[in-house]
Short mmCIF file of C-alpha atoms in Angstrom, two decimals:
data_model
loop_
_atom_site.label_atom_id
_atom_site.label_comp_id
_atom_site.label_asym_id
_atom_site.label_seq_id
_atom_site.Cartn_x
_atom_site.Cartn_y
_atom_site.Cartn_z
CA UNK A 136 -2.79 10.70 -16.90
CA UNK A 137 -3.06 14.51 -16.57
CA UNK A 138 -3.27 14.92 -20.36
CA UNK A 139 -6.47 12.83 -20.50
CA UNK A 140 -8.73 15.71 -19.44
CA UNK A 141 -12.01 14.03 -20.36
CA UNK A 142 -11.26 10.95 -18.26
CA UNK A 143 -10.19 13.09 -15.31
CA UNK A 144 -13.30 15.21 -15.47
CA UNK A 145 -15.41 12.04 -15.59
CA UNK A 146 -13.64 10.73 -12.46
CA UNK A 147 -14.18 14.13 -10.78
CA UNK A 148 -17.86 14.14 -11.72
CA UNK A 149 -18.28 10.59 -10.39
CA UNK A 150 -16.44 11.48 -7.13
CA UNK A 151 -14.33 8.37 -7.75
CA UNK A 152 -12.33 7.75 -4.56
CA UNK A 153 -9.82 5.59 -6.43
CA UNK A 154 -8.33 8.80 -7.82
CA UNK A 155 -8.19 10.67 -4.51
CA UNK A 156 -4.71 12.11 -4.10
CA UNK A 157 -3.70 11.14 -7.63
CA UNK A 158 -4.78 14.47 -9.07
CA UNK A 159 -6.25 17.81 -7.97
CA UNK A 160 -8.68 20.10 -9.76
CA UNK A 161 -8.15 23.85 -10.06
CA UNK A 162 -11.44 25.68 -10.61
CA UNK A 163 -11.01 29.03 -12.35
CA UNK A 164 -14.47 30.36 -11.43
CA UNK A 165 -13.73 30.16 -7.69
CA UNK A 166 -9.93 30.26 -7.48
CA UNK A 167 -9.80 27.11 -5.35
CA UNK A 168 -8.47 23.61 -5.94
CA UNK A 169 -10.23 20.43 -4.86
CA UNK A 170 -9.78 16.71 -4.45
CA UNK A 171 -11.61 14.56 -7.04
CA UNK A 172 -14.01 13.45 -4.27
CA UNK A 173 -15.16 16.99 -3.40
CA UNK A 174 -18.94 17.22 -2.81
CA UNK A 175 -19.28 20.88 -3.70
CA UNK A 176 -21.40 21.91 -6.70
CA UNK A 177 -19.90 20.41 -9.84
CA UNK A 178 -18.07 23.07 -11.90
CA UNK A 179 -18.20 23.18 -15.67
CA UNK A 180 -15.51 21.26 -17.52
CA UNK A 181 -14.15 24.41 -19.15
CA UNK A 182 -13.44 25.88 -15.71
CA UNK A 183 -11.34 22.90 -14.58
CA UNK A 184 -7.59 22.44 -14.83
CA UNK A 185 -6.00 19.24 -13.56
CA UNK A 186 -2.79 19.00 -11.56
CA UNK A 187 -0.72 16.07 -10.41
CA UNK A 188 0.00 17.52 -6.95
CA UNK A 189 -1.41 20.07 -4.54
CA UNK A 190 1.86 21.97 -4.83
CA UNK A 191 1.38 22.40 -8.58
CA UNK A 192 -2.16 23.68 -8.06
CA UNK A 193 -0.93 26.20 -5.48
CA UNK A 194 1.89 27.39 -7.74
CA UNK A 195 -0.78 28.06 -10.37
CA UNK A 196 -2.45 30.42 -7.91
CA UNK A 197 -5.24 28.25 -6.48
CA UNK A 198 -6.00 28.01 -2.76
CA UNK A 199 -7.21 24.81 -1.05
CA UNK A 200 -10.91 24.04 -0.76
CA UNK A 201 -12.24 24.37 2.79
CA UNK A 202 -14.87 21.67 2.15
CA UNK A 203 -12.90 18.72 0.79
CA UNK A 204 -9.63 19.77 2.48
CA UNK A 205 -6.80 18.72 0.11
CA UNK A 206 -4.48 18.22 3.09
CA UNK A 207 -6.45 15.04 3.91
CA UNK A 208 -5.87 13.42 0.51
CA UNK A 209 -3.87 10.16 0.52
CA UNK A 210 -0.31 10.45 -0.74
CA UNK A 211 1.22 9.21 -3.95
CA UNK A 212 1.64 5.47 -4.37
CA UNK A 213 4.44 3.87 -6.35
CA UNK A 214 2.05 3.51 -9.27
CA UNK A 215 1.55 7.27 -9.43
CA UNK A 216 5.07 8.26 -10.48
CA UNK A 217 7.04 7.36 -13.58
CA UNK A 218 10.05 6.78 -11.36
CA UNK A 219 10.19 5.23 -7.91
CA UNK A 220 12.87 7.82 -7.05
CA UNK A 221 10.38 10.68 -7.41
CA UNK A 222 7.72 8.97 -5.32
CA UNK A 223 10.17 8.27 -2.51
CA UNK A 224 11.50 11.83 -2.71
CA UNK A 225 7.96 13.18 -2.25
CA UNK A 226 7.47 10.99 0.83
CA UNK A 227 10.79 12.11 2.27
CA UNK A 228 9.82 15.75 1.81
CA UNK A 229 6.53 15.11 3.61
CA UNK A 230 8.20 13.28 6.50
CA UNK A 231 10.99 15.83 6.92
CA UNK A 232 9.11 19.07 6.33
CA UNK A 233 9.45 19.90 10.03
CA UNK A 234 13.12 19.20 10.68
CA UNK A 235 14.97 21.44 8.23
CA UNK A 236 16.56 18.63 6.18
CA UNK A 237 18.23 20.18 3.11
CA UNK A 238 17.64 19.10 -0.47
CA UNK A 239 21.27 17.93 -0.63
CA UNK A 240 20.73 15.66 2.38
CA UNK A 241 17.51 14.25 0.92
CA UNK A 242 19.21 13.62 -2.43
CA UNK A 243 22.09 11.92 -0.61
CA UNK A 244 19.70 9.52 1.10
CA UNK A 245 18.12 8.76 -2.26
CA UNK A 246 21.52 8.06 -3.81
CA UNK A 247 21.54 10.87 -6.37
CA UNK A 248 22.71 14.46 -6.71
CA UNK A 249 20.48 17.38 -5.71
CA UNK A 250 20.70 18.64 -9.29
CA UNK A 251 19.39 15.34 -10.68
CA UNK A 252 16.63 15.18 -8.07
CA UNK A 253 15.56 18.75 -8.83
CA UNK A 254 15.49 18.04 -12.57
CA UNK A 255 13.47 14.80 -12.49
CA UNK A 256 11.15 16.01 -9.72
CA UNK A 257 10.29 19.18 -11.63
CA UNK A 258 9.82 17.25 -14.86
CA UNK A 259 7.34 14.89 -13.16
CA UNK A 260 5.42 17.27 -10.88
CA UNK A 261 5.95 20.66 -12.59
CA UNK A 262 7.15 22.14 -9.27
CA UNK A 263 10.57 22.13 -7.65
CA UNK A 264 11.24 20.07 -4.52
CA UNK A 265 11.41 23.31 -2.49
CA UNK A 266 7.97 24.39 -3.74
CA UNK A 267 6.60 20.94 -2.93
CA UNK A 268 8.10 21.18 0.56
CA UNK A 269 6.44 24.57 1.14
CA UNK A 270 3.05 23.11 0.25
CA UNK A 271 3.64 20.16 2.60
CA UNK A 272 4.27 22.62 5.43
CA UNK A 273 1.28 24.80 4.60
CA UNK A 274 -1.13 21.88 4.34
CA UNK A 275 0.11 20.38 7.61
CA UNK A 276 -0.40 23.77 9.26
CA UNK A 277 -3.89 24.00 7.74
CA UNK A 278 -4.71 20.57 9.15
CA UNK A 279 -3.56 21.63 12.63
CA UNK A 280 -5.43 24.93 12.47
CA UNK A 281 -8.63 23.16 11.47
CA UNK A 282 -8.56 20.15 13.78
CA UNK A 283 -6.71 21.28 16.91
CA UNK A 284 -6.65 24.17 19.38
CA UNK A 285 -2.87 24.52 19.32
CA UNK A 286 -1.59 28.12 19.54
CA UNK A 287 -0.71 29.46 16.10
CA UNK A 288 2.97 29.80 17.02
CA UNK A 289 3.09 26.08 17.90
CA UNK A 290 1.30 25.26 14.64
CA UNK A 291 3.93 27.19 12.69
CA UNK A 292 6.83 25.49 14.46
CA UNK A 293 5.32 21.99 14.18
CA UNK A 294 4.83 22.48 10.43
CA UNK A 295 8.50 23.40 9.96
CA UNK A 296 8.40 27.19 9.72
CA UNK A 297 11.31 28.94 11.40
CA UNK A 298 9.37 32.08 12.28
CA UNK A 299 5.76 33.09 12.85
CA UNK A 300 6.15 36.05 10.52
CA UNK A 301 7.32 33.83 7.66
CA UNK A 302 4.42 31.47 8.30
CA UNK A 303 1.80 34.24 8.36
CA UNK A 304 3.17 35.90 5.22
CA UNK A 305 3.27 32.71 3.15
CA UNK A 306 -0.12 31.52 4.42
CA UNK A 307 -1.79 34.83 3.46
CA UNK A 308 -0.02 34.93 0.10
CA UNK A 309 -1.01 31.39 -0.88
CA UNK A 310 -4.44 31.12 0.74
CA UNK A 311 -5.59 34.75 0.80
CA UNK A 312 -6.61 34.15 4.38
CA UNK A 313 -4.81 34.61 7.69
CA UNK A 314 -4.25 31.57 9.95
CA UNK A 315 -6.52 33.19 12.54
CA UNK A 316 -9.32 33.70 10.01
CA UNK A 317 -9.05 30.09 8.82
CA UNK A 318 -9.33 28.80 12.39
CA UNK A 319 -12.37 31.00 13.01
CA UNK A 320 -14.02 29.65 9.85
CA UNK A 321 -13.22 26.03 10.80
CA UNK A 322 -14.57 26.49 14.32
CA UNK A 323 -18.02 27.58 13.18
CA UNK A 324 -20.56 24.96 14.21
CA UNK A 325 -17.80 22.60 15.28
CA UNK A 326 -17.38 21.15 18.75
CA UNK A 327 -13.83 21.52 19.96
CA UNK A 328 -11.99 19.06 22.19
CA UNK A 329 -8.80 18.99 24.20
CA UNK A 330 -7.15 16.20 22.22
CA UNK A 331 -4.87 16.62 19.23
CA UNK A 332 -6.66 14.48 16.65
CA UNK A 333 -5.83 14.64 12.96
CA UNK A 334 -7.15 12.72 9.97
CA UNK A 335 -5.17 10.85 7.30
CA UNK A 336 -6.99 9.83 4.13
CA UNK A 337 -6.75 6.63 2.10
CA UNK A 338 -8.13 5.26 -1.15
CA UNK A 339 -10.96 2.79 -0.47
CA UNK A 340 -11.60 0.01 0.04
CA UNK A 341 -9.63 -0.57 3.24
CA UNK A 342 -9.94 -3.86 5.09
CA UNK A 343 -9.44 -2.39 8.55
CA UNK A 344 -10.38 -5.49 10.52
CA UNK A 345 -7.72 -7.57 8.79
CA UNK A 346 -5.08 -4.92 9.47
CA UNK A 347 -6.03 -4.74 13.16
CA UNK A 348 -6.04 -8.54 13.47
CA UNK A 349 -2.50 -8.72 12.08
CA UNK A 350 -1.24 -5.99 14.42
CA UNK A 351 -3.09 -7.40 17.43
CA UNK A 352 -1.57 -10.85 16.97
CA UNK A 353 1.93 -9.36 16.86
CA UNK A 354 1.51 -6.56 19.42
CA UNK A 355 4.33 -6.33 21.97
CA UNK A 356 2.97 -6.02 25.50
CA UNK A 357 3.88 -2.68 27.04
CA UNK A 358 4.51 -1.11 23.61
CA UNK A 359 1.29 -1.68 21.65
CA UNK A 360 -2.38 -2.39 22.31
CA UNK A 361 -5.36 -3.12 20.08
CA UNK A 362 -8.67 -2.47 21.83
CA UNK A 363 -12.16 -1.42 20.80
CA UNK A 364 -11.23 -1.20 17.13
CA UNK A 365 -8.23 1.08 17.75
CA UNK A 366 -4.47 0.67 17.73
CA UNK A 367 -2.30 2.53 20.26
CA UNK A 368 1.43 2.54 20.94
CA UNK A 369 4.24 4.37 22.68
CA UNK A 370 6.56 6.56 20.62
CA UNK A 371 10.13 7.77 20.95
CA UNK A 372 11.73 9.85 18.19
CA UNK A 373 14.61 12.31 17.78
CA UNK A 374 13.73 15.88 16.81
CA UNK A 375 15.66 18.20 14.51
CA UNK A 376 17.87 19.23 17.45
CA UNK A 377 18.72 15.62 18.23
CA UNK A 378 16.72 15.58 21.45
CA UNK A 379 14.51 12.56 21.95
CA UNK A 380 10.84 13.02 22.70
CA UNK A 381 8.38 10.49 24.02
CA UNK A 382 4.65 10.14 23.76
CA UNK A 383 1.86 8.03 22.31
CA UNK A 384 -0.41 7.72 19.30
CA UNK A 385 -3.84 6.13 18.96
CA UNK A 386 -5.30 5.31 15.55
CA UNK A 387 -8.93 4.63 14.76
CA UNK A 388 -10.99 4.16 11.60
CA UNK A 389 -13.43 6.63 10.02
CA UNK A 390 -14.81 4.61 7.08
CA UNK A 391 -17.47 7.20 6.25
CA UNK A 392 -14.66 9.66 5.48
CA UNK A 393 -12.17 7.17 3.99
CA UNK A 394 -9.71 8.22 6.66
CA UNK A 395 -7.95 7.17 9.84
CA UNK A 396 -8.18 9.31 12.96
CA UNK A 397 -4.82 9.88 14.62
CA UNK A 398 -4.76 11.06 18.24
CA UNK A 399 -1.30 12.27 19.25
CA UNK A 400 0.17 13.36 22.57
CA UNK A 401 1.24 17.01 22.52
CA UNK A 402 4.73 15.97 23.61
CA UNK A 403 5.25 14.75 20.02
CA UNK A 404 4.67 18.14 18.39
CA UNK A 405 8.40 18.65 17.65
CA UNK A 406 8.36 15.47 15.52
CA UNK A 407 4.80 15.65 14.18
CA UNK A 408 5.64 15.19 10.47
CA UNK A 409 7.70 12.10 11.35
CA UNK A 410 4.85 10.66 13.42
CA UNK A 411 2.31 11.16 10.64
CA UNK A 412 4.67 9.69 8.04
CA UNK A 413 5.20 6.60 10.19
CA UNK A 414 1.47 6.16 10.71
CA UNK A 415 0.98 6.35 6.93
CA UNK A 416 3.70 3.73 6.49
CA UNK A 417 2.41 1.44 9.25
CA UNK A 418 -1.12 1.43 7.82
CA UNK A 419 -0.06 1.52 4.14
CA UNK A 420 -2.07 4.64 3.35
CA UNK A 421 -0.26 5.34 0.07
CA UNK A 422 -1.63 2.13 -1.47
CA UNK A 423 -3.76 2.22 -4.62
CA UNK A 424 -5.92 -0.87 -3.96
CA UNK A 425 -7.42 -0.94 -7.45
CA UNK A 426 -3.97 -1.20 -9.04
CA UNK A 427 -3.06 -4.05 -6.68
CA UNK A 428 -6.31 -5.94 -7.24
CA UNK A 429 -6.02 -5.63 -11.02
CA UNK A 430 -2.91 -7.80 -10.84
CA UNK A 431 -3.84 -10.13 -7.98
CA UNK A 432 -7.45 -10.97 -8.82
CA UNK A 433 -6.13 -13.96 -10.77
CA UNK A 434 -5.46 -15.56 -7.37
CA UNK A 435 -9.21 -16.21 -7.17
CA UNK A 436 -8.89 -18.62 -10.10
CA UNK A 437 -6.85 -20.83 -7.77
CA UNK A 438 -9.48 -20.64 -5.06
CA UNK A 439 -12.42 -18.21 -4.76
CA UNK A 440 -11.88 -15.59 -2.06
CA UNK A 441 -8.10 -15.98 -2.03
CA UNK A 442 -7.65 -12.31 -2.94
CA UNK A 443 -9.89 -9.47 -1.75
CA UNK A 444 -9.74 -5.81 -2.72
CA UNK A 445 -8.57 -3.43 -0.03
CA UNK A 446 -5.92 -5.60 1.63
CA UNK A 447 -2.97 -3.57 2.91
CA UNK A 448 0.58 -4.60 3.82
CA UNK A 449 1.33 -3.60 7.41
CA UNK A 450 4.46 -1.48 7.59
CA UNK A 451 6.13 -0.53 10.83
CA UNK A 452 6.47 2.41 13.18
CA UNK A 453 9.92 1.52 14.52
CA UNK A 454 12.26 -0.38 12.19
CA UNK A 455 14.55 -1.72 14.94
CA UNK A 456 11.62 -2.98 16.96
CA UNK A 457 10.17 -4.75 13.91
CA UNK A 458 13.51 -6.27 12.90
CA UNK A 459 14.14 -7.64 16.41
CA UNK A 460 10.61 -9.02 16.51
CA UNK A 461 11.23 -10.75 13.17
CA UNK A 462 14.38 -12.46 14.46
CA UNK A 463 12.59 -13.58 17.62
CA UNK A 464 9.85 -15.09 15.45
CA UNK A 465 12.13 -17.43 13.53
CA UNK A 466 10.88 -21.03 13.67
CA UNK A 467 8.51 -20.43 16.62
CA UNK A 468 4.88 -19.37 16.86
CA UNK A 469 3.74 -15.76 16.64
CA UNK A 470 2.49 -15.95 20.23
CA UNK A 471 5.78 -17.32 21.54
CA UNK A 472 7.74 -14.59 19.76
CA UNK A 473 5.47 -11.97 21.32
CA UNK A 474 6.15 -13.41 24.77
CA UNK A 475 9.91 -13.15 24.25
CA UNK A 476 9.64 -9.59 22.92
CA UNK A 477 7.55 -8.57 25.95
CA UNK A 478 10.20 -9.98 28.31
CA UNK A 479 12.93 -7.98 26.56
CA UNK A 480 10.82 -4.82 26.80
CA UNK A 481 10.09 -5.33 30.48
CA UNK A 482 13.77 -5.93 31.30
CA UNK A 483 15.54 -3.47 28.97
CA UNK A 484 12.86 -1.04 27.79
CA UNK A 485 12.44 2.42 29.33
CA UNK A 486 9.34 2.98 31.48
CA UNK A 487 7.00 5.70 30.23
CA UNK A 488 3.77 7.28 31.42
CA UNK A 489 1.45 7.12 28.41
CA UNK A 490 -1.88 7.49 30.16
CA UNK A 491 -3.26 4.35 28.50
CA UNK A 492 -3.71 0.97 30.11
CA UNK A 493 -1.21 -1.44 28.63
CA UNK A 494 1.26 1.18 27.35
CA UNK A 495 4.11 1.16 29.84
CA UNK A 496 7.46 1.11 28.03
CA UNK A 497 9.57 2.37 25.16
CA UNK A 498 11.25 -0.34 23.09
CA UNK A 499 15.00 -0.62 23.82
CA UNK A 500 17.24 1.39 21.52
CA UNK A 501 20.06 -0.37 19.62
CA UNK A 502 22.50 1.33 22.01
CA UNK A 503 20.69 -0.19 24.99
CA UNK A 504 21.29 -3.70 23.70
CA UNK A 505 24.84 -2.98 22.56
CA UNK A 506 25.62 -1.96 26.14
CA UNK A 507 25.15 -5.63 27.10
CA UNK A 508 28.29 -6.43 25.10
CA UNK A 509 29.42 -10.02 24.68
CA UNK A 510 27.19 -11.10 27.54
CA UNK A 511 23.99 -10.54 25.57
CA UNK A 512 23.45 -14.29 25.09
CA UNK A 513 23.66 -14.77 28.86
CA UNK A 514 21.27 -11.91 29.57
CA UNK A 515 18.78 -12.94 26.87
CA UNK A 516 19.12 -16.61 27.77
CA UNK A 517 17.55 -15.87 31.15
CA UNK A 518 14.53 -14.57 29.22
CA UNK A 519 14.21 -17.71 27.07
CA UNK A 520 15.97 -16.40 23.95
CA UNK A 521 18.46 -18.80 22.36
CA UNK A 522 22.09 -17.71 22.23
CA UNK A 523 22.04 -17.82 18.41
CA UNK A 524 19.14 -15.38 18.20
CA UNK A 525 20.58 -13.18 20.94
CA UNK A 526 23.82 -12.83 18.96
CA UNK A 527 21.88 -12.11 15.77
CA UNK A 528 19.99 -9.32 17.55
CA UNK A 529 23.30 -7.95 18.86
CA UNK A 530 24.73 -7.77 15.32
CA UNK A 531 21.46 -6.25 14.11
CA UNK A 532 21.78 -3.56 16.79
CA UNK A 533 25.31 -2.85 15.50
CA UNK A 534 23.97 -2.43 11.95
CA UNK A 535 21.36 0.06 13.16
CA UNK A 536 23.71 2.02 15.41
CA UNK A 537 26.37 2.36 12.72
CA UNK A 538 23.94 2.97 9.85
CA UNK A 539 25.36 0.09 7.84
CA UNK A 540 21.93 -0.94 6.55
CA UNK A 541 19.23 1.43 5.31
CA UNK A 542 15.87 0.41 6.74
CA UNK A 543 14.01 3.46 5.43
CA UNK A 544 11.60 3.97 2.56
CA UNK A 545 14.44 5.26 0.38
CA UNK A 546 16.31 1.97 0.57
CA UNK A 547 17.00 -0.37 -2.32
CA UNK A 548 15.40 -3.50 -0.78
CA UNK A 549 17.42 -6.04 -2.77
CA UNK A 550 20.69 -4.34 -1.91
CA UNK A 551 19.81 -4.02 1.78
CA UNK A 552 18.56 -7.61 1.97
CA UNK A 553 21.94 -8.83 0.79
CA UNK A 554 23.51 -6.89 3.66
CA UNK A 555 20.99 -8.33 6.10
CA UNK A 556 21.78 -11.88 5.03
CA UNK A 557 25.45 -11.27 5.80
CA UNK A 558 24.41 -11.18 9.47
CA UNK A 559 24.68 -14.65 10.89
CA UNK A 560 21.22 -15.96 11.70
CA UNK A 561 19.32 -13.95 9.06
CA UNK A 562 18.20 -15.92 6.04
CA UNK A 563 15.96 -15.24 3.09
CA UNK A 564 12.63 -15.41 4.97
CA UNK A 565 13.72 -12.95 7.68
CA UNK A 566 15.37 -10.56 5.22
CA UNK A 567 12.31 -10.42 2.98
CA UNK A 568 9.93 -10.00 5.91
CA UNK A 569 12.03 -7.14 7.32
CA UNK A 570 12.20 -5.47 3.89
CA UNK A 571 8.44 -5.84 3.40
CA UNK A 572 7.62 -4.23 6.75
CA UNK A 573 10.37 -1.66 7.28
CA UNK A 574 11.28 -0.59 3.74
CA UNK A 575 7.77 -0.73 2.29
CA UNK A 576 8.84 -3.31 -0.31
CA UNK A 577 5.68 -4.32 -2.18
CA UNK A 578 7.17 -7.36 -3.94
CA UNK A 579 8.28 -9.73 -1.17
CA UNK A 580 7.15 -13.33 -1.46
CA UNK A 581 7.85 -15.82 1.32
CA UNK A 582 7.56 -19.14 -0.50
CA UNK A 583 9.16 -21.04 2.41
CA UNK A 584 6.74 -19.57 4.97
CA UNK A 585 4.57 -22.19 6.69
CA UNK A 586 1.47 -20.00 6.41
CA UNK A 587 1.94 -19.51 2.66
CA UNK A 588 2.39 -23.25 2.20
CA UNK A 589 -0.71 -23.97 4.26
CA UNK A 590 -2.79 -21.49 2.24
CA UNK A 591 -1.58 -23.08 -1.03
CA UNK A 592 -1.17 -26.76 -0.09
CA UNK A 593 0.38 -29.47 -2.23
CA UNK A 594 3.02 -27.24 -3.84
CA UNK A 595 6.77 -27.08 -3.33
CA UNK A 596 8.54 -23.82 -2.54
CA UNK A 597 9.86 -23.75 -6.12
CA UNK A 598 6.35 -24.21 -7.54
CA UNK A 599 5.03 -21.44 -5.29
CA UNK A 600 7.81 -19.09 -6.42
CA UNK A 601 7.01 -19.76 -10.09
CA UNK A 602 3.29 -19.26 -9.47
CA UNK A 603 3.93 -15.94 -7.72
CA UNK A 604 5.70 -14.47 -10.76
CA UNK A 605 2.26 -13.56 -12.12
CA UNK A 606 1.62 -11.45 -9.00
CA UNK A 607 4.56 -9.10 -9.43
CA UNK A 608 5.12 -6.31 -8.44
CA UNK A 609 2.58 -6.85 -5.63
CA UNK A 610 3.71 -10.15 -4.13
CA UNK A 611 3.76 -8.66 -0.61
CA UNK A 612 0.03 -8.05 -0.99
CA UNK A 613 -0.40 -11.59 -2.28
CA UNK A 614 1.37 -12.86 0.84
CA UNK A 615 -0.98 -10.84 3.06
CA UNK A 616 -4.01 -12.22 1.22
CA UNK A 617 -2.77 -15.76 1.82
CA UNK A 618 -2.13 -15.13 5.52
CA UNK A 619 -5.55 -13.52 5.89
CA UNK A 620 -7.30 -16.61 4.55
CA UNK A 621 -5.73 -18.60 7.39
CA UNK A 622 -6.98 -16.07 9.91
CA UNK A 623 -10.48 -16.32 8.47
CA UNK A 624 -10.36 -20.12 8.78
CA UNK A 625 -9.35 -19.82 12.46
CA UNK A 626 -12.18 -17.35 13.07
CA UNK A 627 -14.69 -19.81 11.58
CA UNK A 628 -13.40 -22.63 13.76
#
């Protein structure tokens, strides 16, 4: 893609949002680099150099544009890298830029050596993983300096810098501007507020209402709320020192900016990169909707309106919570499963003061449920959960606590699904649903799902599976399109 300079300049000139985050433009006449959607005066083609990542542009000596703000660009999707390994490595670096995770540890999670990761990453992005990590930290700090009133020391620590001096030195070297000067520039003509609100960009279109409807229908009382076009939830995460922190996040939509607004409690500063990474995953912000629609638009030949551009696959914020919710939802209605989950939260969740109506608890940790021991069926039975599902949840908690199954974005979904199905009570539907939501697997297809069958009536599960072959590798998005048509029919009725 980067070699096709004429096509990239045309996309830059057209301000084509489909390419936002997929390349950056270094402008030699100004010394800055921009997103392809930047609204500044169009530079001449001979002054433009194109880079695959912000890190590569910074290594070439360019500093980020203060108008289009490269730190707000959506991240790489799986269609943007020649190898899925590299894409997942980039996401891991973004998520862990604040907790000091070493390259060896990241490579270990990806199932390769640090030497191999360094070689393929540099070959793809023209920067080393360490250089990419530095840019992740600097751009996160720039985002915090621009959009919050946090003290500069707290900004440096939240972005993963071990000392204020190191932060100041690298910031001045890369951006030719001190953190204080940047904040002063950003504050000009801008109304400040007491909340910590950041923005996360996406590639349009984004069907926000469909995403909210899905989350609202499955929201667990006490943990999540969907009100006034916003999603809010409680959060508990472990920091780099192992200490758990609690807080809340609230996400809204800013369609005029192709971004989501993310309000975060200050208690979550020690785990800020993790929080932002989980929000990106939950709302599928890495998606390239044009690439998905190119493959799935054939669904409209079956029935007009079956596939719409901009559909996202909801991820998850807490993998254990989502997995338990999936088990509870087996062979019962979505509403009934939500009722059972709310009872478990009320009985075994930890109370928390979130400051929002409806947010009262933290979801139980795997260790909390393991503490119930062999009596879990008795305890859960009093809440209306069958003994079979209670025992499945107990074994699932064991898998989480012992790390036997990888539920992260670096997982091999097919391998981990096989492990999941070794747990009594977890079959193909549940394993695929968990992989789709927790591991970000884009190619799940639930041919035995009642909603899928209802959306495509008159076909057997085998016929549906054969039909869905044409929708690979985006069958998860096809599933969401099918479910959404059912929601639309209910709304009409």
